[in-house]
Amino acid sequence: MNTETTSSSSTLVWDLPVRLFHWLLVACFAGAWLTSDSEHWRLAHVWFGYGMAGLVGLRLVWGLVGTQHARFASFVRGPRTVAHYVGALVQGRPSAHTGHNPAGGWAIV
């Protein structure tokens, strides 16, 4: 009989504004894509584009003044750190990171 219990604890890294930004950006992109071929839906297409631009603007502000993991300074690392991480990744022993890893931070930028 196995008496070992497993405990799963989750840590939420991304706050509500970041999650909303990503899902609303997906919705605006999908809406713009679905309305791109029809002149009848041109106004909706344009408004989806405005929505995306507004969301990106808000995310830039939140990246400067938001919570710890939402700030750009928390996931953009220097070139030496990124090179060390990528080297470890290639060797199959990458280090764990809360939030974005160093290579992921540069990919976002």
mmCIF file of C-alpha atoms in Angstrom:
data_model
loop_
_atom_site.group_PDB
_atom_site.id
_atom_site.type_symbol
_atom_site.label_atom_id
_atom_site.label_comp_id
_atom_site.label_asym_id
_atom_site.label_seq_id
_atom_site.Cartn_x
_atom_site.Cartn_y
_atom_site.Cartn_z
ATOM 1 C CA MET A 1 0.000 0.000 0.000
ATOM 2 C CA ASN A 2 1.376 3.376 -1.008
ATOM 3 C CA THR A 3 1.135 5.862 1.858
ATOM 4 C CA GLU A 4 2.966 8.607 0.003
ATOM 5 C CA THR A 5 0.854 11.666 -0.598
ATOM 6 C CA THR A 6 1.441 14.178 -3.305
ATOM 7 C CA SER A 7 0.948 17.810 -2.636
ATOM 8 C CA SER A 8 0.497 20.112 -5.552
ATOM 9 C CA SER A 9 0.957 23.731 -4.822
ATOM 10 C CA SER A 10 0.718 26.278 -7.567
ATOM 11 C CA THR A 11 2.256 29.699 -7.719
ATOM 12 C CA LEU A 12 0.495 32.281 -9.829
ATOM 13 C CA VAL A 13 3.166 34.386 -11.465
ATOM 14 C CA TRP A 14 1.173 36.499 -13.888
ATOM 15 C CA ASP A 15 -1.301 38.963 -12.406
ATOM 16 C CA LEU A 16 -4.805 39.656 -13.699
ATOM 17 C CA PRO A 17 -3.859 42.630 -15.941
ATOM 18 C CA VAL A 18 -1.202 40.544 -17.727
ATOM 19 C CA ARG A 19 -3.579 37.617 -18.196
ATOM 20 C CA LEU A 20 -6.340 39.894 -19.484
ATOM 21 C CA PHE A 21 -3.892 41.584 -21.854
ATOM 22 C CA HIS A 22 -2.861 38.284 -23.409
ATOM 23 C CA TRP A 23 -6.390 36.899 -23.811
ATOM 24 C CA LEU A 24 -7.825 40.181 -25.091
ATOM 25 C CA LEU A 25 -4.934 40.436 -27.556
ATOM 26 C CA VAL A 26 -5.772 36.928 -28.791
ATOM 27 C CA ALA A 27 -9.452 37.908 -29.138
ATOM 28 C CA CYS A 28 -8.614 41.115 -31.034
ATOM 29 C CA PHE A 29 -6.209 39.285 -33.324
ATOM 30 C CA ALA A 30 -8.780 36.584 -34.055
ATOM 31 C CA GLY A 31 -11.458 39.216 -34.673
ATOM 32 C CA ALA A 32 -9.178 41.176 -37.018
ATOM 33 C CA TRP A 33 -8.240 38.022 -38.889
ATOM 34 C CA LEU A 34 -11.867 36.901 -39.254
ATOM 35 C CA THR A 35 -12.951 40.307 -40.562
ATOM 36 C CA SER A 36 -9.992 40.907 -42.874
ATOM 37 C CA ASP A 37 -11.467 39.641 -46.167
ATOM 38 C CA SER A 38 -14.790 41.438 -46.212
ATOM 39 C CA GLU A 39 -15.481 45.066 -46.992
ATOM 40 C CA HIS A 40 -18.722 44.665 -45.056
ATOM 41 C CA TRP A 41 -16.716 44.045 -41.844
ATOM 42 C CA ARG A 42 -14.050 46.705 -42.510
ATOM 43 C CA LEU A 43 -15.072 48.941 -39.586
ATOM 44 C CA ALA A 44 -14.977 46.018 -37.151
ATOM 45 C CA HIS A 45 -11.563 45.062 -38.537
ATOM 46 C CA VAL A 46 -10.263 48.584 -37.914
ATOM 47 C CA TRP A 47 -11.653 48.639 -34.369
ATOM 48 C CA PHE A 48 -9.991 45.311 -33.591
ATOM 49 C CA GLY A 49 -6.719 46.919 -34.719
ATOM 50 C CA TYR A 50 -7.327 49.932 -32.468
ATOM 51 C CA GLY A 51 -8.054 47.541 -29.623
ATOM 52 C CA MET A 52 -4.757 45.755 -30.180
ATOM 53 C CA ALA A 53 -2.860 49.056 -30.275
ATOM 54 C CA GLY A 54 -4.534 50.184 -27.057
ATOM 55 C CA LEU A 55 -3.748 46.895 -25.352
ATOM 56 C CA VAL A 56 -0.081 47.103 -26.339
ATOM 57 C CA GLY A 57 0.064 50.675 -25.000
ATOM 58 C CA LEU A 58 -1.456 49.595 -21.691
ATOM 59 C CA ARG A 59 0.947 46.649 -21.472
ATOM 60 C CA LEU A 60 3.916 48.955 -22.013
ATOM 61 C CA VAL A 61 2.750 51.120 -19.115
ATOM 62 C CA TRP A 62 2.081 48.062 -16.925
ATOM 63 C CA GLY A 63 5.546 46.754 -17.830
ATOM 64 C CA LEU A 64 7.032 49.873 -16.243
ATOM 65 C CA VAL A 65 4.803 50.327 -13.174
ATOM 66 C CA GLY A 66 3.093 46.966 -12.643
ATOM 67 C CA THR A 67 3.684 44.125 -10.220
ATOM 68 C CA GLN A 68 7.067 42.396 -9.852
ATOM 69 C CA HIS A 69 6.747 39.732 -12.557
ATOM 70 C CA ALA A 70 4.853 42.048 -14.921
ATOM 71 C CA ARG A 71 7.723 44.546 -15.040
ATOM 72 C CA PHE A 72 10.102 44.330 -17.968
ATOM 73 C CA ALA A 73 13.074 44.753 -15.640
ATOM 74 C CA SER A 74 12.273 41.411 -14.000
ATOM 75 C CA PHE A 75 12.584 39.312 -17.139
ATOM 76 C CA VAL A 76 15.088 41.088 -19.387
ATOM 77 C CA ARG A 77 18.551 39.886 -18.382
ATOM 78 C CA GLY A 78 22.024 40.719 -19.623
ATOM 79 C CA PRO A 79 23.745 38.962 -22.538
ATOM 80 C CA ARG A 80 26.096 36.971 -20.286
ATOM 81 C CA THR A 81 23.167 35.552 -18.293
ATOM 82 C CA VAL A 82 21.305 34.664 -21.502
ATOM 83 C CA ALA A 83 24.382 32.982 -23.010
ATOM 84 C CA HIS A 84 24.928 30.952 -19.819
ATOM 85 C CA TYR A 85 21.272 29.879 -19.782
ATOM 86 C CA VAL A 86 21.286 28.885 -23.470
ATOM 87 C CA GLY A 87 24.523 26.922 -22.954
ATOM 88 C CA ALA A 88 22.964 25.053 -20.034
ATOM 89 C CA LEU A 89 19.806 24.471 -22.095
ATOM 90 C CA VAL A 90 21.810 22.948 -24.953
ATOM 91 C CA GLN A 91 23.553 20.655 -22.462
ATOM 92 C CA GLY A 92 20.188 19.536 -21.101
ATOM 93 C CA ARG A 93 20.495 21.129 -17.673
ATOM 94 C CA PRO A 94 18.713 24.489 -17.741
ATOM 95 C CA SER A 95 18.066 26.224 -14.443
ATOM 96 C CA ALA A 96 14.501 26.822 -13.274
ATOM 97 C CA HIS A 97 13.100 30.358 -13.282
ATOM 98 C CA THR A 98 9.919 31.846 -11.895
ATOM 99 C CA GLY A 99 8.386 33.737 -14.792
ATOM 100 C CA HIS A 100 10.335 34.026 -18.027
ATOM 101 C CA ASN A 101 13.731 32.400 -18.364
ATOM 102 C CA PRO A 102 16.568 34.653 -19.638
ATOM 103 C CA ALA A 103 16.221 33.494 -23.257
ATOM 104 C CA GLY A 104 12.445 33.942 -23.148
ATOM 105 C CA GLY A 105 12.837 37.504 -21.918
ATOM 106 C CA TRP A 106 14.987 38.377 -24.906
ATOM 107 C CA ALA A 107 12.585 36.621 -27.262
ATOM 108 C CA ILE A 108 9.798 38.897 -26.007
ATOM 109 C CA VAL A 109 11.853 42.016 -26.601
#
